Every structure is written in C-alpha cells, then in structure tokens.
C-alpha cells in the first residue's frame, strides 16, 4: 500500500540520503527538494538525481524498502518541484542578478556558474537550459544565471519545462523499470543509488578534464 502524499517526519532526517528523505516526507519531500535544488542556490548540495531514481524504485509494488510510494504522486511531485523551482530561480536571478553569486563563498557554486556560462555560450539558450538539468550544481546555478543574463522569459520557460520534464520523468521511470524487471533489486538499493550519483557526476568530471587539458595546451603554446 502506498504511503500518503505527506508523512510525519521523524526526529532525525539526513537531507543527503534519498531513502531518509523519502521515508520522512514521501512525495511532498520530492517536490520540496527539487524546488530547493533547482530554484535556490542554497540547495545545490541536495541529492536530486539519486532521489528521483530511488523514488522510482520504491514505487514498484511488493518491493521492500524504507517506504512504498505511489508512481503517479511521485511523477506529479517531481515535475512540479523541478519546474516551479527552475522558474523561481530564474525570477530571482532576474531581480537579484549576479550579486547573488558574488555574495556566495561556495567554490562549487562559482565553478558551477562558470560551467553554466560556458554551456550558454557554447550551445545557446535552448540546448544549454535542457543539458543543465542533467548536471548537478549546474542545474542549480543556471536558472538564476539565465535570469541575470537576460535570457528571454518565453525561451527559458519553454526549454526549462522540456528539460525538467525529461529529467524528472526519465529518472523516476528508469528506477521503476529497473525495480520491475530485476527480482529483489531492493537489496541493492545503496549500490544502485551510488551508481546513479557517480553517473550524474560524470559530466562534471569530463568538464574538469577538458578544462585542464585546455589550460595545459594554452600553457604549452
């Protein structure tokens, strides 16, 4: 039986652990976490990818786990949190501009801002907004950065909806499909989540390697 849309939170919740968040807050927790991760700069550390994938796994009927979730509720909460969060981040950036990033002391946020600007310059608004959804930290920073840089509201809204929907629905259904096809997959929940996190960090690792090679080439020339 699926849990209610909202469950009472226990005294201790590990905000970095997808299972803990889902056990405490259910589908509502997904919406809140994705809103914070995509709309507020302070949410850059939250586990968006692993949360979505784990939620999909926990929607499979009959699977053991910290909680049993409803697939329709999870999909609605995920899409709503991601889309509303991104739009909120855009408007915050439109009003607050670069001052928001300037005040932050987080090295990761500043690195994410640099990568977000590179994406916008290299791929253009539409492709960059979609691609950023799949890169941790960058998806947090790009939304307010797009507002600060004056990306047209209509363009941003169209492509953040497209990217946010593909990202959230894809990861949730990916977890659900894996849980449905592999017997006792819940026994391997932690390794699977670790794999998802590792895969989600791959774009960052590749970007760092690319930047280092570019600097090495420039120094050698």
Short mmCIF file of C-alpha atoms in Angstrom, two decimals:
data_model
loop_
_atom_site.label_atom_id
_atom_site.label_comp_id
_atom_site.label_asym_id
_atom_site.label_seq_id
_atom_site.Cartn_x
_atom_site.Cartn_y
_atom_site.Cartn_z
CA UNK A 1 0.00 0.00 0.00
CA UNK A 2 1.38 3.40 -0.93
CA UNK A 3 2.04 5.90 1.78
CA UNK A 4 0.08 9.16 1.92
CA UNK A 5 1.30 12.14 -0.02
CA UNK A 6 2.79 13.51 3.21
CA UNK A 7 4.03 11.57 6.22
CA UNK A 8 5.10 12.83 9.61
CA UNK A 9 8.83 13.39 9.73
CA UNK A 10 10.94 11.55 12.29
CA UNK A 11 13.19 13.49 14.63
CA UNK A 12 16.35 12.94 12.56
CA UNK A 13 16.37 13.24 8.77
CA UNK A 14 19.51 13.00 6.69
CA UNK A 15 18.93 15.50 3.87
CA UNK A 16 21.77 13.95 1.87
CA UNK A 17 20.21 10.48 1.93
CA UNK A 18 17.41 9.81 -0.55
CA UNK A 19 15.91 6.96 1.48
CA UNK A 20 15.80 9.06 4.63
CA UNK A 21 14.10 11.96 2.84
CA UNK A 22 11.53 9.70 1.19
CA UNK A 23 10.77 7.86 4.43
CA UNK A 24 10.23 11.14 6.25
CA UNK A 25 8.30 13.20 3.72
CA UNK A 26 7.08 10.92 0.91
CA UNK A 27 6.15 12.56 -2.40
CA UNK A 28 5.92 16.02 -0.82
CA UNK A 29 9.60 15.72 0.07
CA UNK A 30 10.46 15.16 -3.60
CA UNK A 31 8.72 18.37 -4.62
CA UNK A 32 10.38 20.38 -1.85
CA UNK A 33 13.88 19.02 -2.51
CA UNK A 34 13.68 19.58 -6.26
CA UNK A 35 12.31 23.08 -5.76
CA UNK A 36 15.22 23.90 -3.45
CA UNK A 37 17.83 22.25 -5.69
CA UNK A 38 16.69 23.93 -8.88
CA UNK A 39 15.38 27.22 -7.50
CA UNK A 40 17.53 28.18 -4.53
CA UNK A 41 21.32 28.48 -4.62
CA UNK A 42 21.49 27.06 -1.09
CA UNK A 43 20.05 23.76 -2.39
CA UNK A 44 22.96 22.87 -4.67
CA UNK A 45 24.07 20.01 -2.36
CA UNK A 46 20.72 18.18 -2.33
CA UNK A 47 20.50 14.70 -3.94
CA UNK A 48 18.23 15.36 -6.92
CA UNK A 49 19.31 12.52 -9.23
CA UNK A 50 19.51 9.83 -6.56
CA UNK A 51 16.23 11.00 -5.03
CA UNK A 52 14.35 10.61 -8.30
CA UNK A 53 15.86 7.22 -9.12
CA UNK A 54 15.29 5.88 -5.61
CA UNK A 55 11.70 7.14 -5.63
CA UNK A 56 11.10 5.22 -8.85
CA UNK A 57 12.47 2.03 -7.30
CA UNK A 58 10.26 2.47 -4.24
CA UNK A 59 7.14 2.82 -6.41
CA UNK A 60 7.35 -0.82 -7.54
CA UNK A 61 4.56 -2.82 -5.82
CA UNK A 62 5.72 -5.51 -3.42
CA UNK A 63 9.29 -4.24 -3.05
CA UNK A 64 10.82 -3.94 0.39
CA UNK A 65 12.30 -0.60 1.31
CA UNK A 66 12.14 2.30 3.73
CA UNK A 67 8.78 3.35 2.26
CA UNK A 68 6.33 2.44 -0.51
CA UNK A 69 5.41 5.26 -2.88
CA UNK A 70 2.72 5.92 -5.49
CA UNK A 71 4.13 6.34 -9.00
CA UNK A 72 1.56 8.98 -10.12
CA UNK A 73 2.16 11.01 -6.95
CA UNK A 74 5.93 10.81 -7.37
CA UNK A 75 5.78 11.89 -11.02
CA UNK A 76 3.49 14.83 -10.28
CA UNK A 77 5.58 15.95 -7.29
CA UNK A 78 8.86 15.60 -9.19
CA UNK A 79 7.74 17.52 -12.25
CA UNK A 80 6.04 20.23 -10.18
CA UNK A 81 9.04 20.76 -7.89
CA UNK A 82 11.55 20.87 -10.73
CA UNK A 83 9.56 23.20 -12.99
CA UNK A 84 8.37 25.62 -10.30
CA UNK A 85 11.83 25.67 -8.75
CA UNK A 86 13.57 26.50 -12.01
CA UNK A 87 11.12 29.28 -12.79
CA UNK A 88 11.54 30.71 -9.29
CA UNK A 89 15.30 30.61 -9.68
CA UNK A 90 15.03 32.44 -13.00
CA UNK A 91 12.97 35.26 -11.49
CA UNK A 92 15.31 35.51 -8.51
CA UNK A 93 18.20 35.90 -10.92
CA UNK A 94 16.27 38.44 -12.97
CA UNK A 95 15.75 40.58 -9.87
CA UNK A 96 18.93 39.88 -7.92
CA UNK A 97 21.40 39.47 -10.77
CA UNK A 98 24.98 38.41 -10.26
CA UNK A 99 25.02 39.85 -6.75
CA UNK A 100 23.52 36.56 -5.55
CA UNK A 101 26.53 34.60 -6.73
CA UNK A 102 29.02 37.26 -5.71
CA UNK A 103 27.87 37.04 -2.09
CA UNK A 104 28.28 33.27 -2.01
CA UNK A 105 31.55 31.87 -0.65
CA UNK A 106 30.95 28.40 -2.10
CA UNK A 107 33.70 27.42 -4.53
CA UNK A 108 31.40 24.79 -6.04
CA UNK A 109 28.73 27.36 -6.80
CA UNK A 110 31.23 29.64 -8.53
CA UNK A 111 32.60 26.72 -10.53
CA UNK A 112 29.03 25.76 -11.44
CA UNK A 113 28.36 29.33 -12.58
CA UNK A 114 31.42 29.22 -14.83
CA UNK A 115 30.25 25.94 -16.39
CA UNK A 116 26.73 27.31 -16.80
CA UNK A 117 28.05 30.35 -18.66
CA UNK A 118 30.16 28.07 -20.87
CA UNK A 119 27.08 25.99 -21.69
CA UNK A 120 25.09 29.10 -22.60
CA UNK A 121 27.91 30.44 -24.76
CA UNK A 122 28.68 27.13 -26.45
CA UNK A 123 25.22 25.68 -27.07
CA UNK A 124 22.86 28.65 -26.98
CA UNK A 125 19.94 29.20 -24.66
CA UNK A 126 17.69 26.29 -25.61
CA UNK A 127 20.22 23.46 -25.58
CA UNK A 128 22.09 24.76 -22.54
CA UNK A 129 18.91 25.02 -20.45
CA UNK A 130 18.00 21.41 -21.29
CA UNK A 131 21.52 19.99 -20.81
CA UNK A 132 21.98 21.77 -17.47
CA UNK A 133 19.18 19.69 -15.96
CA UNK A 134 21.41 16.63 -16.10
CA UNK A 135 24.47 18.20 -14.44
CA UNK A 136 24.45 18.58 -10.63
CA UNK A 137 25.16 22.10 -9.32
CA UNK A 138 24.99 23.49 -12.87
CA UNK A 139 21.22 22.93 -12.87
CA UNK A 140 21.07 24.92 -9.61
CA UNK A 141 23.10 27.86 -10.89
CA UNK A 142 21.98 28.14 -14.49
CA UNK A 143 18.41 29.17 -13.68
CA UNK A 144 19.22 32.37 -11.75
CA UNK A 145 22.15 32.98 -14.08
CA UNK A 146 19.82 32.85 -17.09
CA UNK A 147 17.65 35.47 -15.40
CA UNK A 148 20.65 37.66 -14.61
CA UNK A 149 21.94 37.41 -18.20
CA UNK A 150 18.58 38.48 -19.64
CA UNK A 151 17.55 35.23 -21.34
CA UNK A 152 14.03 35.87 -22.71
CA UNK A 153 11.37 34.59 -20.31
CA UNK A 154 9.46 32.75 -23.02
CA UNK A 155 12.58 30.94 -24.24
CA UNK A 156 13.67 30.00 -20.73
CA UNK A 157 10.22 28.77 -19.73
CA UNK A 158 9.75 26.63 -22.85
CA UNK A 159 13.09 24.87 -22.55
CA UNK A 160 13.22 24.50 -18.79
CA UNK A 161 9.82 22.79 -18.95
CA UNK A 162 11.09 20.45 -21.66
CA UNK A 163 14.36 19.68 -19.88
CA UNK A 164 12.82 19.42 -16.42
CA UNK A 165 10.12 17.03 -17.58
CA UNK A 166 12.55 14.73 -19.40
CA UNK A 167 14.97 14.75 -16.45
CA UNK A 168 12.45 14.01 -13.71
CA UNK A 169 10.22 11.57 -15.57
CA UNK A 170 13.20 9.79 -17.13
CA UNK A 171 14.95 9.12 -13.82
CA UNK A 172 11.79 8.11 -11.96
CA UNK A 173 10.68 5.73 -14.72
CA UNK A 174 14.23 4.42 -15.03
CA UNK A 175 14.21 3.45 -11.37
CA UNK A 176 10.72 2.00 -11.69
CA UNK A 177 11.64 -0.04 -14.77
CA UNK A 178 14.76 -1.45 -13.11
CA UNK A 179 12.84 -2.33 -9.96
CA UNK A 180 10.13 -4.03 -12.00
CA UNK A 181 12.49 -6.11 -14.13
CA UNK A 182 15.08 -7.31 -11.59
CA UNK A 183 13.98 -9.57 -8.72
CA UNK A 184 15.00 -8.40 -5.24
CA UNK A 185 16.54 -5.23 -6.64
CA UNK A 186 15.74 -3.50 -3.34
CA UNK A 187 18.61 -5.48 -1.76
CA UNK A 188 20.98 -3.50 -3.92
CA UNK A 189 19.41 -0.11 -3.30
CA UNK A 190 22.51 1.58 -1.86
CA UNK A 191 24.91 0.39 -4.62
CA UNK A 192 22.39 1.43 -7.29
CA UNK A 193 21.98 4.88 -5.79
CA UNK A 194 25.76 5.20 -5.58
CA UNK A 195 25.96 4.28 -9.27
CA UNK A 196 23.38 6.92 -10.19
CA UNK A 197 25.30 9.54 -8.23
CA UNK A 198 28.55 8.52 -9.95
CA UNK A 199 26.94 8.71 -13.38
CA UNK A 200 25.41 12.10 -12.59
CA UNK A 201 28.86 13.40 -11.65
CA UNK A 202 30.43 12.16 -14.90
CA UNK A 203 29.65 15.36 -16.86
CA UNK A 204 31.37 17.42 -14.17
CA UNK A 205 34.44 15.15 -14.24
CA UNK A 206 34.62 15.32 -18.04
CA UNK A 207 34.27 19.09 -17.97
CA UNK A 208 37.09 19.41 -15.41
CA UNK A 209 39.35 17.21 -17.55
CA UNK A 210 38.50 19.22 -20.64
CA UNK A 211 39.27 22.49 -18.85
CA UNK A 212 42.60 21.17 -17.55
CA UNK A 213 43.63 19.96 -20.99
CA UNK A 214 42.70 23.33 -22.47
CA UNK A 215 44.82 25.13 -19.86
CA UNK A 216 47.73 22.74 -20.47
CA UNK A 217 47.52 23.40 -24.21
CA UNK A 218 47.47 27.15 -23.65
CA UNK A 219 50.47 26.99 -21.30
CA UNK A 220 52.41 24.88 -23.79
CA UNK A 221 51.77 27.23 -26.69
#
